[in-house]
Every structure is written in C-alpha cells, then in structure tokens.
PDB file of C-alpha atoms and ligand atoms in Angstrom:
ATOM      1  CA  MET A   1     -19.317   4.496  15.677  1.00 93.00           C
ATOM      2  CA  ARG A   2     -16.383   6.706  16.765  1.00 95.00           C
ATOM      3  CA  CYS A   3     -13.751   4.327  17.955  1.00 96.00           C
ATOM      4  CA  ASP A   4     -11.259   7.135  17.753  1.00 94.00           C
ATOM      5  CA  ARG A   5     -12.905   9.036  20.581  1.00 95.00           C
ATOM      6  CA  CYS A   6     -12.345   6.105  22.888  1.00 94.00           C
ATOM      7  CA  GLY A   7      -9.870   7.376  25.700  1.00 90.00           C
ATOM      8  CA  GLU A   8      -8.725   3.842  26.769  1.00 90.00           C
ATOM      9  CA  PRO A   9     -10.202   1.241  24.285  1.00 92.00           C
ATOM     10  CA  ARG A  10     -11.533  -1.812  25.862  1.00 95.00           C
ATOM     11  CA  CYS A  11     -12.697  -3.640  22.815  1.00 96.00           C
ATOM     12  CA  ALA A  12     -13.101  -7.149  24.500  1.00 95.00           C
ATOM     13  CA  THR A  13     -15.897  -5.949  26.598  1.00 96.00           C
ATOM     14  CA  CYS A  14     -17.240  -3.089  24.343  1.00 95.00           C
ATOM     15  CA  GLU A  15     -21.055  -3.455  23.902  1.00 95.00           C
ATOM     16  CA  GLU A  16     -21.176  -1.188  20.737  1.00 94.00           C
ATOM     17  CA  GLY A  17     -18.442  -3.259  19.024  1.00 96.00           C
ATOM     18  CA  ALA A  18     -19.699  -6.726  20.084  1.00 95.00           C
ATOM     19  CA  PRO A  19     -22.033  -7.384  17.127  1.00 96.00           C
ATOM     20  CA  TYR A  20     -19.000  -7.122  14.809  1.00 96.00           C
ATOM     21  CA  SER A  21     -17.360 -10.169  16.181  1.00 96.00           C
ATOM     22  CA  ARG A  22     -19.046 -12.442  13.871  1.00 96.00           C
ATOM     23  CA  ASP A  23     -17.632 -10.594  10.650  1.00 96.00           C
ATOM     24  CA  LEU A  24     -14.302 -11.630  12.011  1.00 96.00           C
ATOM     25  CA  LYS A  25     -15.308 -15.151  12.530  1.00 94.00           C
ATOM     26  CA  GLU A  26     -16.417 -15.364   8.883  1.00 94.00           C
ATOM     27  CA  VAL A  27     -12.941 -14.520   7.682  1.00 94.00           C
ATOM     28  CA  ALA A  28     -10.884 -16.194  10.295  1.00 95.00           C
ATOM     29  CA  ASP A  29     -10.305 -19.274   7.977  1.00 95.00           C
ATOM     30  CA  ASP A  30      -9.405 -17.133   5.040  1.00 97.00           C
ATOM     31  CA  PRO A  31      -5.907 -18.068   4.193  1.00 97.00           C
ATOM     32  CA  VAL A  32      -4.765 -14.264   3.583  1.00 98.00           C
ATOM     33  CA  TYR A  33      -6.107 -13.540   6.968  1.00 98.00           C
ATOM     34  CA  ARG A  34      -4.436 -16.367   8.453  1.00 97.00           C
ATOM     35  CA  ALA A  35      -0.954 -15.725   7.075  1.00 98.00           C
ATOM     36  CA  ALA A  36      -1.195 -11.979   7.883  1.00 98.00           C
ATOM     37  CA  SER A  37      -1.866 -13.085  11.612  1.00 97.00           C
ATOM     38  CA  GLU A  38       1.185 -15.434  11.678  1.00 98.00           C
ATOM     39  CA  ILE A  39       3.342 -12.701  10.215  1.00 98.00           C
ATOM     40  CA  GLU A  40       1.963 -10.001  12.823  1.00 98.00           C
ATOM     41  CA  VAL A  41       3.350 -12.312  15.584  1.00 98.00           C
ATOM     42  CA  GLU A  42       6.306 -13.836  14.089  1.00 98.00           C
ATOM     43  CA  GLY A  43       7.703 -10.691  12.916  1.00 97.00           C
ATOM     44  CA  TYR A  44       6.534  -8.375  15.362  1.00 97.00           C
ATOM     45  CA  MET A  45       8.874  -5.365  15.722  1.00 97.00           C
ATOM     46  CA  GLU A  46      11.443  -7.249  13.793  1.00 98.00           C
ATOM     47  CA  TRP A  47      10.315  -7.257  10.046  1.00 98.00           C
ATOM     48  CA  THR A  48       9.953  -4.220   7.902  1.00 98.00           C
ATOM     49  CA  ARG A  49       6.915  -3.805   5.803  1.00 98.00           C
ATOM     50  CA  VAL A  50       8.610  -4.944   2.600  1.00 98.00           C
ATOM     51  CA  GLU A  51       9.973  -8.165   4.362  1.00 98.00           C
ATOM     52  CA  GLU A  52       6.367  -8.620   5.713  1.00 98.00           C
ATOM     53  CA  ILE A  53       5.140  -8.575   2.101  1.00 98.00           C
ATOM     54  CA  ALA A  54       7.564 -11.010   0.985  1.00 98.00           C
ATOM     55  CA  GLU A  55       6.476 -13.180   3.827  1.00 98.00           C
ATOM     56  CA  LEU A  56       2.836 -12.954   2.839  1.00 98.00           C
ATOM     57  CA  ALA A  57       3.594 -13.833  -0.873  1.00 98.00           C
ATOM     58  CA  GLU A  58       5.651 -16.752   0.176  1.00 98.00           C
ATOM     59  CA  ARG A  59       3.075 -18.074   2.470  1.00 98.00           C
ATOM     60  CA  MET A  60       0.316 -17.465  -0.253  1.00 98.00           C
ATOM     61  CA  GLY A  61       2.403 -19.271  -2.657  1.00 98.00           C
ATOM     62  CA  TRP A  62       2.406 -16.085  -4.937  1.00 98.00           C
ATOM     63  CA  ARG A  63       5.479 -16.310  -7.066  1.00 98.00           C
ATOM     64  CA  ARG A  64       4.896 -13.588  -9.725  1.00 98.00           C
ATOM     65  CA  ILE A  65       4.993 -10.257  -8.202  1.00 98.00           C
ATOM     66  CA  GLY A  66       4.090  -7.007 -10.063  1.00 98.00           C
ATOM     67  CA  VAL A  67       5.553  -3.613  -8.876  1.00 98.00           C
ATOM     68  CA  ALA A  68       3.526  -0.629  -9.836  1.00 98.00           C
ATOM     69  CA  TYR A  69       5.675   2.468  -9.050  1.00 98.00           C
ATOM     70  CA  CYS A  70       5.783   6.157  -9.296  1.00 98.00           C
ATOM     71  CA  VAL A  71       8.566   7.437 -11.481  1.00 97.00           C
ATOM     72  CA  GLY A  72       9.661   9.751  -8.559  1.00 97.00           C
ATOM     73  CA  LEU A  73      10.443   6.599  -6.614  1.00 98.00           C
ATOM     74  CA  HIS A  74      12.510   4.903  -9.193  1.00 98.00           C
ATOM     75  CA  GLU A  75      15.312   4.025  -7.062  1.00 98.00           C
ATOM     76  CA  GLU A  76      13.182   2.714  -4.156  1.00 98.00           C
ATOM     77  CA  ALA A  77      11.151   0.565  -6.738  1.00 98.00           C
ATOM     78  CA  SER A  78      14.318  -0.877  -8.082  1.00 98.00           C
ATOM     79  CA  ALA A  79      15.473  -1.676  -4.438  1.00 98.00           C
ATOM     80  CA  LEU A  80      12.382  -3.501  -3.966  1.00 98.00           C
ATOM     81  CA  CYS A  81      12.552  -5.399  -7.184  1.00 98.00           C
ATOM     82  CA  ALA A  82      16.135  -6.423  -6.298  1.00 98.00           C
ATOM     83  CA  PHE A  83      14.955  -7.610  -2.828  1.00 98.00           C
ATOM     84  CA  LEU A  84      11.938  -9.598  -4.272  1.00 98.00           C
ATOM     85  CA  GLU A  85      14.272 -11.179  -6.621  1.00 98.00           C
ATOM     86  CA  ARG A  86      16.570 -12.155  -3.879  1.00 98.00           C
ATOM     87  CA  ARG A  87      13.810 -13.659  -2.046  1.00 98.00           C
ATOM     88  CA  GLY A  88      13.260 -15.893  -5.248  1.00 98.00           C
ATOM     89  CA  PHE A  89      10.136 -14.115  -6.763  1.00 98.00           C
ATOM     90  CA  ASP A  90       9.552 -13.511 -10.444  1.00 98.00           C
ATOM     91  CA  VAL A  91       9.307  -9.658 -10.599  1.00 98.00           C
ATOM     92  CA  VAL A  92       7.502  -7.517 -13.232  1.00 98.00           C
ATOM     93  CA  SER A  93       7.744  -3.828 -12.811  1.00 98.00           C
ATOM     94  CA  VAL A  94       5.869  -0.837 -14.280  1.00 98.00           C
ATOM     95  CA  CYS A  95       6.352   2.945 -14.075  1.00 98.00           C
ATOM     96  CA  CYS A  96       3.530   5.331 -13.745  1.00 98.00           C
ATOM     97  CA  LYS A  97       4.585   7.154 -16.922  1.00 98.00           C
ATOM     98  CA  VAL A  98       4.000   4.207 -19.104  1.00 98.00           C
ATOM     99  CA  GLY A  99       2.477   5.136 -22.456  1.00 97.00           C
ATOM    100  CA  GLY A 100       4.162   8.458 -22.303  1.00 96.00           C
ATOM    101  CA  VAL A 101       0.946  10.435 -22.750  1.00 97.00           C
ATOM    102  CA  ARG A 102       1.348  14.221 -22.138  1.00 97.00           C
ATOM    103  CA  LYS A 103      -1.141  15.866 -19.488  1.00 97.00           C
ATOM    104  CA  GLU A 104      -1.909  18.653 -21.981  1.00 96.00           C
ATOM    105  CA  GLU A 105      -3.175  16.038 -24.444  1.00 95.00           C
ATOM    106  CA  LEU A 106      -5.841  15.048 -21.945  1.00 96.00           C
ATOM    107  CA  GLY A 107      -6.700  18.427 -20.830  1.00 96.00           C
ATOM    108  CA  LEU A 108      -5.121  17.987 -17.351  1.00 97.00           C
ATOM    109  CA  PRO A 109      -3.540  20.626 -15.187  1.00 96.00           C
ATOM    110  CA  SER A 110       0.312  20.571 -16.253  1.00 96.00           C
ATOM    111  CA  MET A 111       3.563  21.841 -15.006  1.00 94.00           C
ATOM    112  CA  GLY A 112       4.893  22.244 -18.703  1.00 94.00           C
ATOM    113  CA  PRO A 113       4.808  20.699 -22.228  1.00 91.00           C
ATOM    114  CA  ASP A 114       6.837  17.695 -21.232  1.00 93.00           C
ATOM    115  CA  ASP A 115       4.810  16.781 -18.101  1.00 97.00           C
ATOM    116  CA  LEU A 116       3.414  13.286 -18.587  1.00 97.00           C
ATOM    117  CA  ALA A 117       0.305  11.997 -17.137  1.00 98.00           C
ATOM    118  CA  CYS A 118       0.377   9.182 -14.576  1.00 98.00           C
ATOM    119  CA  ASN A 119      -1.158   6.026 -16.153  1.00 98.00           C
ATOM    120  CA  PRO A 120      -2.528   3.627 -13.568  1.00 98.00           C
ATOM    121  CA  ALA A 121      -4.837   2.015 -16.053  1.00 98.00           C
ATOM    122  CA  GLY A 122      -1.756   1.184 -18.173  1.00 98.00           C
ATOM    123  CA  GLN A 123       0.130  -0.083 -15.204  1.00 98.00           C
ATOM    124  CA  ALA A 124      -2.850  -2.419 -14.268  1.00 98.00           C
ATOM    125  CA  ARG A 125      -3.112  -3.573 -17.817  1.00 98.00           C
ATOM    126  CA  VAL A 126       0.606  -4.353 -18.117  1.00 98.00           C
ATOM    127  CA  LEU A 127       0.591  -6.511 -14.832  1.00 98.00           C
ATOM    128  CA  ASN A 128      -2.865  -8.032 -15.649  1.00 98.00           C
ATOM    129  CA  GLU A 129      -1.307  -9.211 -19.051  1.00 98.00           C
ATOM    130  CA  GLU A 130       1.754 -10.563 -17.144  1.00 98.00           C
ATOM    131  CA  GLY A 131      -0.519 -12.696 -15.000  1.00 98.00           C
ATOM    132  CA  THR A 132       1.005 -11.483 -11.645  1.00 98.00           C
ATOM    133  CA  ASP A 133      -0.128 -13.157  -8.518  1.00 98.00           C
ATOM    134  CA  LEU A 134       0.156 -10.161  -6.294  1.00 98.00           C
ATOM    135  CA  ASN A 135       0.697  -6.366  -7.164  1.00 98.00           C
ATOM    136  CA  VAL A 136       2.768  -4.142  -4.842  1.00 98.00           C
ATOM    137  CA  THR A 137       2.434  -0.357  -5.262  1.00 98.00           C
ATOM    138  CA  VAL A 138       5.199   2.152  -4.495  1.00 98.00           C
ATOM    139  CA  GLY A 139       4.202   5.701  -4.192  1.00 98.00           C
ATOM    140  CA  LEU A 140       1.332   5.999  -6.555  1.00 98.00           C
ATOM    141  CA  CYS A 141      -0.473   9.310  -6.225  1.00 98.00           C
ATOM    142  CA  ALA A 142      -3.511   9.559  -4.028  1.00 97.00           C
ATOM    143  CA  GLY A 143      -6.453   8.655  -6.319  1.00 98.00           C
ATOM    144  CA  HIS A 144      -4.332   7.116  -8.935  1.00 98.00           C
ATOM    145  CA  ASP A 145      -3.752   4.403  -6.690  1.00 98.00           C
ATOM    146  CA  LEU A 146      -7.606   3.804  -6.341  1.00 98.00           C
ATOM    147  CA  VAL A 147      -7.645   3.495 -10.161  1.00 98.00           C
ATOM    148  CA  PHE A 148      -4.990   1.183 -10.279  1.00 98.00           C
ATOM    149  CA  GLN A 149      -6.553  -0.913  -7.392  1.00 98.00           C
ATOM    150  CA  GLU A 150      -9.923  -1.029  -9.217  1.00 98.00           C
ATOM    151  CA  LEU A 151      -8.363  -2.248 -12.415  1.00 98.00           C
ATOM    152  CA  SER A 152      -5.669  -4.653 -11.152  1.00 98.00           C
ATOM    153  CA  ASP A 153      -6.827  -8.312 -11.573  1.00 98.00           C
ATOM    154  CA  ALA A 154      -4.415  -9.394  -8.628  1.00 98.00           C
ATOM    155  CA  PRO A 155      -4.848  -8.386  -5.121  1.00 98.00           C
ATOM    156  CA  VAL A 156      -2.861  -5.123  -4.340  1.00 98.00           C
ATOM    157  CA  ILE A 157      -0.740  -4.285  -1.329  1.00 98.00           C
ATOM    158  CA  THR A 158       1.096  -0.971  -0.660  1.00 98.00           C
ATOM    159  CA  ALA A 159       4.775  -0.797   0.050  1.00 98.00           C
ATOM    160  CA  VAL A 160       5.134   2.905   0.020  1.00 98.00           C
ATOM    161  CA  VAL A 161       2.532   5.485   0.485  1.00 97.00           C
ATOM    162  CA  LYS A 162       3.205   8.827  -1.349  1.00 97.00           C
ATOM    163  CA  ASP A 163       3.835  11.956   0.599  1.00 97.00           C
ATOM    164  CA  ARG A 164       6.061  14.382  -1.445  1.00 96.00           C
ATOM    165  CA  ARG A 165       6.115  16.951   1.590  1.00 96.00           C
ATOM    166  CA  LEU A 166       6.885  14.289   4.204  1.00 96.00           C
ATOM    167  CA  ALA A 167       9.411  12.028   2.686  1.00 95.00           C
ATOM    168  CA  HIS A 168       6.793   9.392   2.164  1.00 96.00           C
ATOM    169  CA  CYS A 169       5.809   9.117   5.775  1.00 96.00           C
ATOM    170  CA  PRO A 170       2.239  10.511   5.780  1.00 96.00           C
ATOM    171  CA  ALA A 171       1.764   9.411   9.634  1.00 96.00           C
ATOM    172  CA  ALA A 172       4.213  12.522  10.578  1.00 96.00           C
ATOM    173  CA  ALA A 173       1.459  15.015   9.663  1.00 96.00           C
ATOM    174  CA  LEU A 174      -0.487  13.366  12.415  1.00 96.00           C
ATOM    175  CA  THR A 175       2.265  12.829  14.935  1.00 96.00           C
ATOM    176  CA  ASN A 176       4.109  15.983  14.751  1.00 96.00           C
ATOM    177  CA  ARG A 177       2.701  19.044  16.349  1.00 95.00           C
ATOM    178  CA  TYR A 178       3.745  21.542  13.859  1.00 96.00           C
ATOM    179  CA  TYR A 179       2.212  19.713  11.007  1.00 96.00           C
ATOM    180  CA  ARG A 180      -0.966  19.019  13.301  1.00 96.00           C
ATOM    181  CA  ARG A 181      -1.202  22.808  13.721  1.00 96.00           C
ATOM    182  CA  ARG A 182      -1.044  23.293  10.063  1.00 95.00           C
ATOM    183  CA  LEU A 183      -4.032  20.753   9.849  1.00 96.00           C
ATOM    184  CA  GLY A 184      -5.814  22.765  12.500  1.00 96.00           C
ATOM    185  CA  ILE A 185      -6.007  19.992  14.912  1.00 95.00           C
ATOM    186  CA  ASP A 186      -3.645  21.041  17.550  1.00 90.00           C
TER     187      ASP A 186
HETATM  188  S1  SF4 B 201     -14.666  -1.125  19.728  1.00 77.82           S
HETATM  189 FE1  SF4 B 201     -15.511  -0.048  21.417  1.00 77.82          FE
HETATM  190  S2  SF4 B 201     -13.856  -0.044  22.959  1.00 77.82           S
HETATM  191 FE2  SF4 B 201     -13.019  -0.549  21.011  1.00 77.82          FE
HETATM  192  S3  SF4 B 201     -12.227   1.310  20.311  1.00 77.82           S
HETATM  193 FE3  SF4 B 201     -14.227   1.012  19.358  1.00 77.82          FE
HETATM  194  S4  SF4 B 201     -15.828   2.016  20.737  1.00 77.82           S
HETATM  195 FE4  SF4 B 201     -13.899   1.750  21.762  1.00 77.82          FE
END
C-alpha cells in the first residue's frame, strides 16, 4: 500500500482500500473515536490543538490531566497548564529532568558535566502515581516520547512535537522547498 503515491485520492471507490472499511466499523462506536469525530466537525478551522485536547478530555469525562514536558518548553508547558486549569481540569505536571540524573552517570553522550538526562520513565511514574486520566506531552524528544507512551497508564496525546531546528513545527521540513532539498526530496 502506498497511499502517498495517489495523485488524486478517491478513497470512497478504491478497491485496494475497501477491505479496511471493516476496521473503522469496529471502532466507530468507541467513545474516543466518537468524541474526536464530533470535535473535528464542530471546531473545524476554529479550535487550536490545545483547545481540541481540552474538548476531548471534557467529552470523555477526563478531569485529571497530566502534562509531561521538556524543560526547554517550560514556558509553553506553564501556559498549557494555565489554560487547562482555566477550563476546570485538575492538572499535574512533570518536567523531563525529574530525578536530576547526569547523563555521564549513565554513560550517555553529554554536553557537559551538568547535562541532565531526560527521564521519561520518571515522568510516567509521577503521572501514574497521580492517577491522571489523560497525559499530554509537550516537546518530549523523539524516542523519549515513545518510552513515555509505553510506560504511561493513562492514554497519551501530544500537544507539541519537538523540533529544535524548526521552532517545533516539523511539518516545515516537508512543506518548505529549502528544507526538502536538504532532505534530498526536492
Ligand atoms: S485508500 Fe486508495 S484511493 Fe485512498 S489514498 Fe490510499 S490508495 Fe489512494
């Protein structure tokens, strides 16, 4: 299957895709899927992602929200927590450097003796112990986010994807010709 090579997708009549319609029918009554589908229509081109996350949590009855964030996005995480509180949620937050372990102690590549290691396992444990209903990630490193997702008891949703080079907008590497050239695809 290479949907990306479809010049003009016609999914409603595609023979190759047809067998997969049953997968959707199996989840169509799932409350998360239903809520997401309502939000997609109600807030189309209106709500930002953080508003959509709040809407989803409200519709699902998730009251206690965990925010697992990168220390480099402390301000953004604080703003998100303030927004979630304003929407009436009970918020718990935890920074990626929780535990304060130096990279050198773990034999990891380090940028200096004070360079602390990201601790997605500690972030997950804090939020698991706090009994959060939903965990929102803000700028966790590529790969550390996978460790966090694996260890989190609550479902995980991403508010901000980290891209240090592109002001946390990874899509720019794909939409901007100069960056596409750099990737060797233009
Ligand atoms: S499902 Fe079929 S029509 Fe739709 S994008 Fe994929 S290959 Fe193209």
